Coordinates of C-alpha atoms and ligand atoms in Angstrom, one line a residue:
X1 CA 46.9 80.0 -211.5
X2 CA 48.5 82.9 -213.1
X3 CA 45.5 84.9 -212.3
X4 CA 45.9 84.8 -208.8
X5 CA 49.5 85.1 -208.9
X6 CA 48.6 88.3 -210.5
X7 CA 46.6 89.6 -208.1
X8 CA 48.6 89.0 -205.6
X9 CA 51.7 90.9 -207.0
X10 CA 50.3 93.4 -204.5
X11 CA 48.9 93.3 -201.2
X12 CA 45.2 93.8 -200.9
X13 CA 45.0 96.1 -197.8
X14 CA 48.2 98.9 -198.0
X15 CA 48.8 97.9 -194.0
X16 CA 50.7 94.7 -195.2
X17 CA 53.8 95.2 -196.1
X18 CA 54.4 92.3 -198.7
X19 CA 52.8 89.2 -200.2
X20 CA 54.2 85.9 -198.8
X21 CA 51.8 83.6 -200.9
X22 CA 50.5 80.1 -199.6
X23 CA 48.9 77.4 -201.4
X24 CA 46.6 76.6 -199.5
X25 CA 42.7 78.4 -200.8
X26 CA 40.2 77.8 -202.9
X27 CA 36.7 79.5 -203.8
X28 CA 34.3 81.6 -201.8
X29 CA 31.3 79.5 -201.7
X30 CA 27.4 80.5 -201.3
X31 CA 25.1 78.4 -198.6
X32 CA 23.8 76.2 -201.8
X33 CA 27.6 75.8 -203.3
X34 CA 27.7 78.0 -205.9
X35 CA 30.7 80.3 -206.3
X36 CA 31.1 84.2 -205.2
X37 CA 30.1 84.4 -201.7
X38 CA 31.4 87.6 -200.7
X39 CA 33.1 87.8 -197.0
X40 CA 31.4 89.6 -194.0
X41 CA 33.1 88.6 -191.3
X42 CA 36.3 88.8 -189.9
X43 CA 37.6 85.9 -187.8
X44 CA 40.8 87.0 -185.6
X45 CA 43.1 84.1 -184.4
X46 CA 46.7 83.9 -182.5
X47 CA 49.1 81.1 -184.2
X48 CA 49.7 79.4 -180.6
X49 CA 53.0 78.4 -181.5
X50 CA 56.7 79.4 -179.8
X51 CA 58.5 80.7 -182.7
X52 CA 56.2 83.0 -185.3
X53 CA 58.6 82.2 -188.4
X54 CA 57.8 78.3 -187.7
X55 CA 53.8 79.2 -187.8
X56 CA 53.9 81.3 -190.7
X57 CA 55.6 78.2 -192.2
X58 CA 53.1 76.2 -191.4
X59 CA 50.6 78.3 -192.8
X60 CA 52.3 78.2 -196.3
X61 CA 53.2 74.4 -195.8
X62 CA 50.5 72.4 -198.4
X63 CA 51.1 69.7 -196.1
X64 CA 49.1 71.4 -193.2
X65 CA 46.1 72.2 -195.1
X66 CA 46.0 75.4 -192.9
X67 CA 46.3 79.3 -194.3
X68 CA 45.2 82.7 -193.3
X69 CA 44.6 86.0 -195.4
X70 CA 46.8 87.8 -193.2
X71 CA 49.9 87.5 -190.8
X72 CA 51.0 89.8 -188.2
X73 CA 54.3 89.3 -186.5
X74 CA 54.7 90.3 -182.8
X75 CA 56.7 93.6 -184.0
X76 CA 54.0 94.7 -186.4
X77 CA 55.4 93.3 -189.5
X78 CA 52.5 91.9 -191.6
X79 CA 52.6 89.5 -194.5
X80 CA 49.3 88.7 -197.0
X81 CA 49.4 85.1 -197.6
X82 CA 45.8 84.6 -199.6
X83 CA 44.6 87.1 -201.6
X84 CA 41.1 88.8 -199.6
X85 CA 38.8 87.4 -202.1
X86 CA 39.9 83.8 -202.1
X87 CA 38.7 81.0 -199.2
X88 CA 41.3 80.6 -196.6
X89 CA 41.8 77.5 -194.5
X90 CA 41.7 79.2 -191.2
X91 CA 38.5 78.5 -189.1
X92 CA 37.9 74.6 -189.8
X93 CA 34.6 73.1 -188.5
X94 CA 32.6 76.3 -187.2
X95 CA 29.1 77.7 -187.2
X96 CA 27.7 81.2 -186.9
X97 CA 24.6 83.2 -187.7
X98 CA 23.4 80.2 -189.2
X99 CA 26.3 79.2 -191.3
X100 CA 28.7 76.5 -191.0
X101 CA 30.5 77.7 -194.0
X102 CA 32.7 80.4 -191.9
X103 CA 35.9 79.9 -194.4
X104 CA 33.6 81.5 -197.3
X105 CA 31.9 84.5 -195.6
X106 CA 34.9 85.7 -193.5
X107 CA 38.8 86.7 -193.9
X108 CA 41.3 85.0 -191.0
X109 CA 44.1 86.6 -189.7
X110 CA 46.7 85.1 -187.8
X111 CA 48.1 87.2 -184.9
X112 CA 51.9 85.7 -183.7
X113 CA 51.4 84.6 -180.1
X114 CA 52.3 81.0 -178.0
X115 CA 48.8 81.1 -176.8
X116 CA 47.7 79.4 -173.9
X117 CA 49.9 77.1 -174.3
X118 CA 53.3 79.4 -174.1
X119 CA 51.6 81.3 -171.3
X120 CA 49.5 83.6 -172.8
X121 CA 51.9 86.6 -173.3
X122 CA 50.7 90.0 -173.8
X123 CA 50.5 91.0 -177.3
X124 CA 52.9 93.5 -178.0
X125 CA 51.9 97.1 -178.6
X126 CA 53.3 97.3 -181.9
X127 CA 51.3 94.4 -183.1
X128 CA 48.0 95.5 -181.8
X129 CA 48.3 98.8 -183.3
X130 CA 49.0 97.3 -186.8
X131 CA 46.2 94.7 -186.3
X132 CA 44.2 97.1 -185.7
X133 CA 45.0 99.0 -188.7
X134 CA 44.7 96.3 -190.9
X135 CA 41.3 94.9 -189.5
X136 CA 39.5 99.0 -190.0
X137 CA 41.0 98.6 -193.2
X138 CA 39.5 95.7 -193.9
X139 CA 36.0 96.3 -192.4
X140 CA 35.8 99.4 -194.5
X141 CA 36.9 97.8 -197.9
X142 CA 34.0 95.0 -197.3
X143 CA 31.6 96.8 -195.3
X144 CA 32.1 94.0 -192.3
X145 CA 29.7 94.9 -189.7
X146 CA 31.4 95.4 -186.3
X147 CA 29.5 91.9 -184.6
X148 CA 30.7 90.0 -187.1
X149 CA 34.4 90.8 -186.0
X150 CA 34.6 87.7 -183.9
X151 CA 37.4 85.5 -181.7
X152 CA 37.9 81.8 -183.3
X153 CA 36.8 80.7 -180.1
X154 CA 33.5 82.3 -181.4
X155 CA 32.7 80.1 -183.8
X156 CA 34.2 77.4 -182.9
X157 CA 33.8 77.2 -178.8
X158 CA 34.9 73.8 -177.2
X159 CA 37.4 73.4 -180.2
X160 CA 39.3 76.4 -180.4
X161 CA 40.4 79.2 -177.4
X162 CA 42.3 81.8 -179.6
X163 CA 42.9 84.2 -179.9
X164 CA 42.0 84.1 -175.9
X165 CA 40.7 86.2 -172.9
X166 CA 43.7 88.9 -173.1
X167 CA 43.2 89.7 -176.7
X168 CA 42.2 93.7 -176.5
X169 CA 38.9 93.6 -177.8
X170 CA 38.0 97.0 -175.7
X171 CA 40.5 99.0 -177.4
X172 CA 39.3 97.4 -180.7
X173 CA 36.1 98.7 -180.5
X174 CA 37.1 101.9 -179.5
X175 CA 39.4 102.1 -182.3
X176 CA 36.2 101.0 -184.7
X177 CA 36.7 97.6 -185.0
X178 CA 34.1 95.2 -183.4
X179 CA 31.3 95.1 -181.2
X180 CA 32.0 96.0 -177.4
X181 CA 29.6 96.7 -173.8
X182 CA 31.0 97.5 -170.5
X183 CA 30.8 93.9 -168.9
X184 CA 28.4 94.0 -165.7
X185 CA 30.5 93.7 -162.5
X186 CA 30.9 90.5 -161.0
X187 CA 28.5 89.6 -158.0
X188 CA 26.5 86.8 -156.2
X189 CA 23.2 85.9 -157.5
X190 CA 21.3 83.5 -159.1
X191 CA 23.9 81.6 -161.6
X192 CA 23.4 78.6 -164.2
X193 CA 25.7 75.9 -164.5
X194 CA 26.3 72.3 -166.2
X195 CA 23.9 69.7 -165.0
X196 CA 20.9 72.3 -165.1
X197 CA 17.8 72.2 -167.4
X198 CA 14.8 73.8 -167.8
X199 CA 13.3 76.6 -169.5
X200 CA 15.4 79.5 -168.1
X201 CA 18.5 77.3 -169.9
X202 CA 16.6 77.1 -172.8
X203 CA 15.9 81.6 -172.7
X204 CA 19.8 81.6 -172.2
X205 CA 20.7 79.2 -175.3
X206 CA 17.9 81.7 -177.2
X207 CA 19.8 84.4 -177.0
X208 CA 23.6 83.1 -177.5
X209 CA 21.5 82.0 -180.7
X210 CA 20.6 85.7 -181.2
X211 CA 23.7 86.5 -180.9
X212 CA 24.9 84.1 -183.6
X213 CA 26.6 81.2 -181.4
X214 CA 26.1 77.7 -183.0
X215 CA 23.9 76.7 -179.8
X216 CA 20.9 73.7 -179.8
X217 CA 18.0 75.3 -178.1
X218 CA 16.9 72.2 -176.0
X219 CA 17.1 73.6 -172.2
X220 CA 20.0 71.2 -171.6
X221 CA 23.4 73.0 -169.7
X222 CA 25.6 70.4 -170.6
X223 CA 29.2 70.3 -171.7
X224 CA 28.5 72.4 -175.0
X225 CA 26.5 75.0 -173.9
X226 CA 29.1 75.4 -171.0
X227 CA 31.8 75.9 -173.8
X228 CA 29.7 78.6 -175.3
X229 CA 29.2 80.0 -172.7
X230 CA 33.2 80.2 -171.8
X231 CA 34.0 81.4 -175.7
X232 CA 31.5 84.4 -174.9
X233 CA 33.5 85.2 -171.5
X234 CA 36.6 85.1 -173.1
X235 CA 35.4 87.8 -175.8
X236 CA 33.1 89.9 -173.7
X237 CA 33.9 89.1 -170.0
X238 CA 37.4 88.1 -169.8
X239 CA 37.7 88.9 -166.1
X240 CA 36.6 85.4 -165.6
X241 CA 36.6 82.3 -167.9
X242 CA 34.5 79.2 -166.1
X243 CA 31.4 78.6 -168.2
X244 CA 29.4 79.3 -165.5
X245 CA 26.4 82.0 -166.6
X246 CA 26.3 84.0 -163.2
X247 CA 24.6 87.0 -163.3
X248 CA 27.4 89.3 -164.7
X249 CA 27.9 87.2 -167.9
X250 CA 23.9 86.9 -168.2
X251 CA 23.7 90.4 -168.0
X252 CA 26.6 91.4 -170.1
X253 CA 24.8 89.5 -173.1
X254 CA 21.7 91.0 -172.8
X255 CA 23.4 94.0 -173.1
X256 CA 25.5 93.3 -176.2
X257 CA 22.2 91.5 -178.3
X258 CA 20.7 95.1 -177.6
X259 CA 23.8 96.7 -178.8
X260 CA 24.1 94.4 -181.8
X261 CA 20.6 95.3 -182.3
X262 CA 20.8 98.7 -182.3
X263 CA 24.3 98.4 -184.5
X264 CA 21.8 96.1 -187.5
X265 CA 19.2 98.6 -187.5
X266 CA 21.7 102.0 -188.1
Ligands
LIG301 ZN1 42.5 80.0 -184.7

C-alpha cells in the first residue's frame, strides 16, 4: 500500500495537475492471469453526470467500484486518480482485438460531460485541448498505437454510448492522437439493416472483426450487430447514428481497416 502511495506522490503524465487518489484498482493482468500486462490502449469516456465534482466523487467512492486513470474537468483542470500502471475500473464488461480483459491492456480517462443524458453539450475548448495533451502524452510514454485510442462505446457497443457522436475525434487525429478517414458522404444505395442475413452480413461482421469490434461472425443483422454498427458511426461517421450500414458507413470502414492497416505495418 505504501508503494503505491509512493508512486503516486506525483502525477504520471506532467499534463495533470495533481493526484486525487481513488481506491478503487488492482493489477494489470495477462490473457492467462498472470500479472504485468502492460497497457496499449487508451479508452476515452465522458462521466455522463450533471455536476463534474459529484462524478469525480464517484469515481473515488469504494462503494461504486468505478475509477479512471485520469480526470479532466470541463475547464481543463485534470486530476490522476490511479497511478498509469495499475488496472482501473473504467470499461466493465468489453471486448476488443480479441480481448475481454480491456481494464488490463488500456488506461481510462474520464472527460466531465452530462452526456446524452444532460443533452449532450459541447465539450469545452479548454477541455479538449488538455485532453488532448494528456492522451499524446500518454500514447508516447506507452507507445499506444493510434487504433487502439478508442470511444467506450467501442468496446462496449449496446452497453455504453460515451463518450458520444460529438466527441472531436477529427481534431484528435490531426493533433496525433487516434486513427481518423474522411467519412464517405451520405447517399442512396444499397444498405443493410436488422432482420437481414446472409453472406454479405457475414463480409460486414468480418471486417468490424478486423477492425477489432467484439462481433459473432454468423451472417445474422440482429440487435447486436446493429449496436456495432451504431458504436462505429458514433466514432467514425457521427453525421448519422442509426445502425443502419448504408453505403457511406460501409465505405467509411473499408477505408479505416486499410488505414489501420497501413498504420500496423509503418
Ligand atoms: Zn464510459
Amino acid at each position: 500500500m505504501n508503494d503505491d502511495t509512493d508512486a503516486m506522490a506525483k502525477p504520471d503524465s506532467r499534463f495533470a495537475a495533481k493526484v486525487f487518489p481513488s481506491p478503487n484498482h488492482g493489477e494489470r493482468k495477462q490473457p492467462d492471469g498472470t500479472p504485468g500486462r502492460r497497457p496499449d490502449m487508451l479508452i476515452l469516456h465522458y462521466t455522463g453526470m450533471p455536476i463534474a465534482g459529484e462524478a469525480l466523487q464517484w469515481l473515488c467512492n469504494p462503494v461504486s467500484q468505478v475509477s479512471s486513470h485520469y480526470f479532466v474537468f470541463e475547464n481543463g483542470h485534470t486530476l490522476q486518480l490511479v497511478p498509469e500502471g495499475r488496472r482501473a475500473w473504467h470499461a466493465g464488461a468489453s471486448h476488443w482485438g480479441g480481448e475481454a480483459d480491456i481494464n488490463s491492456c488500456s488506461i481510462g480517462i474520464e472527460i466531465a460531460n452530462p452526456g446524452h443524458p444532460g443533452g449532450l453539450p459541447d465539450f469545452p475548448e479548454a477541455q479538449i485541448a488538455a485532453t488532448l495533451a494528456l492522451c499524446r502524452d500518454i500514447c508516447e510514454r506507452w507507445s499506444i498505437p493510434p487504433e487502439r485510442v478508442l470511444a467506450h462505446s467501442d468496446v462496449a457497443p449496446g452497453r455504453k454510448i460515451d463518450p458520444g457522436e460529438k466527441f472531436p475525434w477529427r481534431r484528435f487525429a490531426e493533433g496525433g492522437v487516434g486513427l481518423w478517414v474522411e467519412p464517405a458522404p451520405i447517399r442512396g444505395g444499397r444498405f443493410f439493416a436488422r432482420g437481414e442475413a446472409g453472406q454479405p452480413v457475414e463480409a460486414l461482421q468480418a471486417m468490424f472483426a478486423m477492425l477489432g469490434y467484439g462481433v459473432t461472425v454468423d451472417g445474422i443483422y440482429d440487435e447486436r450487430l446493429e449496436a456495432v454498427v451504431a458504436a462505429f458511426q458514433r466514432h467514425w461517421r457521427p453525421e448519422k447514428v442509426d445502425g443502419v450500414a448504408d453505403s457511406s458507413t460501409i465505405t467509411t470502414l473499408r477505408d479505416l481497416l486499410a488505414a489501420t492497416q497501413s498504420a500496423r505495418v509503418a
